[in-house]
C-alpha angles and dihedrals in degrees: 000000000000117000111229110245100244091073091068102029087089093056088081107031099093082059091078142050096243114043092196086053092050097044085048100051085043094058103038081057088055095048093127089055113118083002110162106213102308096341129101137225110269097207096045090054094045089048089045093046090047099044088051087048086050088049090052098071082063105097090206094055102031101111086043092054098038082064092046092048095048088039087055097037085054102043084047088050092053095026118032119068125256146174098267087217080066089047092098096041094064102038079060091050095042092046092052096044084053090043094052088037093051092037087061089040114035097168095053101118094198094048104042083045081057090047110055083043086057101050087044094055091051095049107047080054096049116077115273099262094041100064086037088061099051090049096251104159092042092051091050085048101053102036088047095041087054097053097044083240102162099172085056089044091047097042091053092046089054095042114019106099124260123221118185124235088359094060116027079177126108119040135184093226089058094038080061093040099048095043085054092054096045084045086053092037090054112014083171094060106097098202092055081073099040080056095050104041092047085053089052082049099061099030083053090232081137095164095051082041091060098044088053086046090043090050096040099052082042087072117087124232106270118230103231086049113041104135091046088047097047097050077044093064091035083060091049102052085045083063088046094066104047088049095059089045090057089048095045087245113156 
């Protein structure tokens, strides 16, 4: 029987000088505890979330907390269940809490990495013109250029909408070029394979798209990250069927 995280998030509280900000790093470390498949726990990622919005009123942690609380809003978007009629409702949310965080740290590299996903995301679910219009594709640009982010870079190029004469970005060849950096920059990011084999898949380059497959699913599920890993290989297998369906496998 698994123990649920919060028992032993206390033992190291008195180890730093906010204890929020302690409860909330030690269970955002134990995210994957009492996971069911590639879901996460709802009331570990509510208490987590609380504790980093209660961090954040410590001036000495704030910038500290402001990470945590963008790094837990965005695992419980992707990880935690959700009714899929709210789904829009809190990508907006999400997208404005990144926005306001990177807006006050600009030099964060995990939240501005947050951030321009988040924007991306956003972007490739409003109408064309509409994210046209709000600068999407110029915020995900900057922000990932910046941080040298290639899988955000890649991703946008792939799924941002393309209009042509009124938005030269993004554009399919960078969308290849940048998901082969971010898959030579982090071999061991799942999702850097699942990118790049849907790509291939498009593109019906099916024979590039299966060794990708074949290299991604090889890799085993990292520790640190077990829920991310899991939904990766979910997504690659994804992958995995509609390939075989292309090329007429059983």
């Amino acid at each position: 029987m698994k123990l649920f995280p919060l028992a032993i998030c206390f033992a190291t509280v008195c180890c730093f000088a906010n204890p929020d900000l302690a409860f909330a790093d030690s269970c955002y470390k134990a995210r994957a505890e009492r996971a069911k498949g590639d879901k996460a726990d709802k009331k570990n990622a509510d208490l987590m979330i609380a504790a980093y919005k209660r961090a954040q009123k410590d001036s000495t942690v704030a910038e500290k907390a402001t990470e945590g609380l963008v790094k837990s809003v965005y695992f419980a978007f992707r990880f935690v269940p959700f009714e899929k009629n709210k789904r829009k409702a809190k990508l907006d949310s999400l997208k404005d809490l990144s926005e306001k965080a990177y807006n006050r740290y600009p030099k964060n590299r995990e939240i501005a990495h947050i951030y321009a996903a988040s924007v991306s995301m956003w972007g490739a679910e409003k109408n064309p013109l509409a994210a046209v219009k709000d600068g999407v594709a110029a915020k995900v640009r900057d922000v990932a250029t910046a941080t040298g982010n290639y899988q955000v870079l890649g991703r946008a190029h792939q799924l941002l909408p393309h209009i042509p004469i009124i938005l030269s970005w993004p554009d399919k060849e960078l969308a290849d070029k940048y998901l082969n950096m971010a898959l030579k920059q982090d071999p061991a990011d799942l999702y850097n394979y699942f990118f790049l084999a849907e790509l291939r898949l498009d593109q019906k380059r099916y024979d590039e798209a299966q060794k990708i497959i074949d290299k991604g699913l090889a890799r085993g599920v990292r520790t640190d990250f077990f829920l991310e890993d899991r939904r990766g290989r979910w997504h690659i297998k994804e992958v995995q069927k509609k390939l075989n369906e292309k090329v007429g496998k059983k």
